[in-house]
C-alpha cells in the first residue's frame, strides 16, 4: 500500500511538473513572439525616424529672356558702332579707307568726317597707331519710325590711339588742353536689316 501510494503521489508530481514546464514554454514562446514583433516595430521606427535622403539637385532654371523687346536691336547698334571704330582705326593706320570695311558701318556725316580726317593726315604725312576704346550705351531707340533710329552715348578713350609721322615714327605733338578721354554722342539708323552710324560728335567734356 505504501509503495502504491508513493507511486501515485509521484505520478501526480510528475504531471504537475510537466504542466508547469508546458506553461513556462508557452509563456516563453509568447514573450519571444512579442520581442520579435517589438524588434520589427523598432526597426520600422528607426527607419521612419531617419531623415529622408536628399534627392538629386534640380537643374538650374534657365535665365529668363530679356523683357526689353528692343534688346537685340540695341546690341546690333553697339556692334555696328564698335565695328566702325575697328575699321576706322585700320584706315588711320594705313592713311586711307581703301581695303577696309569702314563704308559698311559708317555713312553720311560719320563717313565724311573720317574721310576728311584721313585727307588731312595724308597731307601732313601722319598715320595712327593703336585704336581707341569705348564704353558705349544706347540712350534712346525708336523702332516705330519708318526708318528706326537710335542714339548712343560713349566715353571714348584715345590714350592708346596716337598719331605719328609716317617717315620718322615720332609722335605728333598734341595741344595740352586736348582731352584723351571725352564724351561722344552718336546717331544711328537701321537701313534694311543692318544698323548704320550716321554721325559721331565728340564733345569737350571729360568722362
Coordinates of C-alpha atoms in Angstrom, one line a residue:
X1 CA 0.0 0.0 0.0
X2 CA 2.8 2.4 0.9
X3 CA 4.6 1.8 -2.4
X4 CA 1.4 2.2 -4.4
X5 CA 0.6 5.4 -2.6
X6 CA 4.1 6.6 -3.2
X7 CA 3.8 5.8 -6.9
X8 CA 0.5 7.6 -7.0
X9 CA 1.9 10.8 -5.5
X10 CA 5.0 10.5 -7.6
X11 CA 2.8 10.4 -10.7
X12 CA 0.9 13.4 -9.7
X13 CA 4.1 15.3 -9.0
X14 CA 5.5 14.5 -12.4
X15 CA 2.3 15.6 -14.1
X16 CA 2.3 18.9 -12.2
X17 CA 6.0 19.5 -13.2
X18 CA 5.2 18.7 -16.8
X19 CA 2.2 21.1 -16.8
X20 CA 4.4 23.8 -15.3
X21 CA 7.1 23.2 -18.0
X22 CA 4.5 23.3 -20.7
X23 CA 3.0 26.6 -19.3
X24 CA 6.5 28.1 -19.0
X25 CA 7.3 27.1 -22.6
X26 CA 4.1 28.7 -23.7
X27 CA 5.0 31.9 -21.8
X28 CA 8.5 31.9 -23.3
X29 CA 7.1 31.4 -26.8
X30 CA 4.7 34.3 -26.2
X31 CA 7.5 36.5 -24.9
X32 CA 9.7 35.6 -27.8
X33 CA 6.9 36.5 -30.2
X34 CA 6.4 39.8 -28.5
X35 CA 10.1 40.5 -28.5
X36 CA 10.3 39.7 -32.2
X37 CA 7.4 42.0 -33.0
X38 CA 8.9 44.7 -30.8
X39 CA 12.2 44.4 -32.7
X40 CA 10.4 44.6 -36.0
X41 CA 8.4 47.6 -34.9
X42 CA 11.6 49.2 -33.6
X43 CA 13.3 48.6 -36.9
X44 CA 10.4 50.3 -38.7
X45 CA 10.5 53.2 -36.2
X46 CA 14.2 53.5 -36.8
X47 CA 13.7 53.6 -40.5
X48 CA 10.9 56.1 -40.3
X49 CA 12.9 58.3 -37.9
X50 CA 15.9 58.5 -40.3
X51 CA 16.0 61.8 -42.2
X52 CA 15.0 61.4 -45.8
X53 CA 17.8 61.2 -48.3
X54 CA 18.3 64.3 -50.4
X55 CA 17.1 64.0 -53.9
X56 CA 19.3 64.9 -56.8
X57 CA 19.7 68.7 -57.2
X58 CA 17.2 70.2 -59.5
X59 CA 18.7 71.5 -62.7
X60 CA 19.2 75.3 -62.5
X61 CA 16.5 77.3 -64.1
X62 CA 17.3 78.8 -67.5
X63 CA 17.9 82.5 -67.4
X64 CA 14.8 84.4 -68.4
X65 CA 15.0 86.2 -71.7
X66 CA 15.3 89.9 -71.6
X67 CA 12.0 91.7 -71.2
X68 CA 13.2 94.5 -73.4
X69 CA 11.7 94.0 -76.9
X70 CA 14.5 96.1 -78.4
X71 CA 17.4 94.3 -76.7
X72 CA 18.5 92.6 -79.9
X73 CA 18.5 95.9 -81.9
X74 CA 20.3 97.8 -79.1
X75 CA 23.0 95.1 -79.2
X76 CA 23.1 95.4 -83.0
X77 CA 23.6 99.2 -82.8
X78 CA 26.5 98.8 -80.4
X79 CA 28.1 96.1 -82.5
X80 CA 27.9 98.3 -85.6
X81 CA 29.4 101.2 -83.7
X82 CA 32.3 99.1 -82.4
X83 CA 32.9 97.6 -85.8
X84 CA 33.0 101.2 -87.2
X85 CA 35.8 102.1 -84.8
X86 CA 37.8 99.0 -85.6
X87 CA 37.6 99.8 -89.4
X88 CA 38.3 103.5 -88.8
X89 CA 41.4 102.7 -86.8
X90 CA 42.6 100.4 -89.5
X91 CA 42.1 103.2 -92.1
X92 CA 44.0 105.6 -89.9
X93 CA 46.9 103.2 -89.6
X94 CA 47.3 103.0 -93.4
X95 CA 46.3 106.5 -94.2
X96 CA 43.3 105.5 -96.4
X97 CA 39.9 103.8 -96.1
X98 CA 40.7 101.7 -99.1
X99 CA 40.8 98.0 -98.2
X100 CA 38.8 98.5 -95.1
X101 CA 35.1 97.9 -94.3
X102 CA 34.5 101.4 -93.0
X103 CA 31.7 102.1 -95.5
X104 CA 29.9 99.0 -94.3
X105 CA 29.3 100.6 -90.9
X106 CA 29.7 104.4 -91.3
X107 CA 27.8 106.7 -93.7
X108 CA 26.8 110.3 -94.3
X109 CA 28.4 112.7 -91.8
X110 CA 30.3 109.9 -89.9
X111 CA 32.0 108.7 -93.1
X112 CA 32.6 112.2 -94.4
X113 CA 34.3 113.3 -91.2
X114 CA 36.5 110.2 -91.3
X115 CA 37.5 110.7 -94.9
X116 CA 38.2 114.4 -94.3
X117 CA 40.4 113.5 -91.3
X118 CA 42.3 110.9 -93.4
X119 CA 42.9 113.5 -96.2
X120 CA 44.4 115.9 -93.6
X121 CA 46.6 113.2 -92.2
X122 CA 47.9 112.2 -95.7
X123 CA 48.7 115.9 -96.4
X124 CA 50.8 116.0 -93.2
X125 CA 52.4 112.6 -93.6
X126 CA 50.6 111.3 -90.5
X127 CA 49.2 107.9 -89.6
X128 CA 47.8 106.5 -86.4
X129 CA 48.9 103.7 -84.1
X130 CA 46.7 101.6 -81.9
X131 CA 43.0 102.2 -81.6
X132 CA 40.5 103.8 -79.3
X133 CA 38.5 102.1 -76.6
X134 CA 34.9 103.0 -75.7
X135 CA 32.2 102.5 -73.1
X136 CA 29.1 103.0 -75.2
X137 CA 25.4 102.5 -74.4
X138 CA 22.2 103.1 -76.2
X139 CA 20.3 106.0 -74.6
X140 CA 17.3 106.0 -76.9
X141 CA 15.9 103.8 -79.7
X142 CA 12.8 104.3 -81.8
X143 CA 11.6 101.2 -83.7
X144 CA 8.3 102.8 -84.6
X145 CA 9.7 105.1 -87.2
X146 CA 9.7 104.1 -90.9
X147 CA 13.5 104.1 -90.6
X148 CA 14.3 103.1 -87.0
X149 CA 16.7 105.4 -85.2
X150 CA 19.0 105.1 -82.1
X151 CA 21.1 107.5 -80.0
X152 CA 24.3 106.3 -78.4
X153 CA 26.4 107.9 -75.7
X154 CA 30.1 106.9 -75.4
X155 CA 33.1 107.7 -73.3
X156 CA 35.8 107.5 -75.9
X157 CA 39.3 106.8 -74.7
X158 CA 42.1 107.7 -77.2
X159 CA 45.0 107.3 -74.8
X160 CA 46.3 104.3 -76.8
X161 CA 45.4 105.8 -80.1
X162 CA 48.3 108.0 -81.1
X163 CA 49.3 109.8 -84.3
X164 CA 52.8 109.6 -85.6
X165 CA 54.7 110.9 -88.6
X166 CA 54.9 108.2 -91.2
X167 CA 58.6 108.7 -92.0
X168 CA 60.1 109.3 -88.6
X169 CA 57.6 107.4 -86.5
X170 CA 57.7 110.2 -83.9
X171 CA 54.5 111.2 -82.1
X172 CA 52.6 114.2 -83.4
X173 CA 52.5 116.7 -80.5
X174 CA 49.0 117.4 -79.2
X175 CA 47.7 120.6 -77.6
X176 CA 47.9 120.4 -73.8
X177 CA 44.2 121.1 -73.5
X178 CA 43.2 118.2 -75.7
X179 CA 41.3 115.5 -73.8
X180 CA 42.3 111.9 -74.2
X181 CA 39.0 110.6 -72.7
X182 CA 35.9 112.5 -73.7
X183 CA 32.2 112.2 -74.2
X184 CA 30.9 111.3 -77.7
X185 CA 27.3 111.2 -78.9
X186 CA 26.2 109.1 -81.9
X187 CA 23.3 108.9 -84.3
X188 CA 22.4 105.6 -86.0
X189 CA 19.7 104.3 -88.3
X190 CA 18.6 100.9 -89.3
X191 CA 18.8 100.5 -93.1
X192 CA 17.1 97.3 -94.1
X193 CA 18.4 94.7 -91.7
X194 CA 21.6 96.5 -90.6
X195 CA 22.4 99.5 -88.4
X196 CA 24.5 102.3 -89.9
X197 CA 26.4 105.0 -88.0
X198 CA 25.3 108.4 -89.4
X199 CA 27.0 110.9 -87.1
X200 CA 29.7 110.8 -84.4
X201 CA 30.1 114.1 -82.4
X202 CA 32.9 114.5 -80.0
X203 CA 32.4 116.9 -77.0
X204 CA 35.0 118.7 -74.9
X205 CA 33.7 117.0 -71.8
X206 CA 35.8 114.6 -69.8
X207 CA 34.3 111.3 -68.8

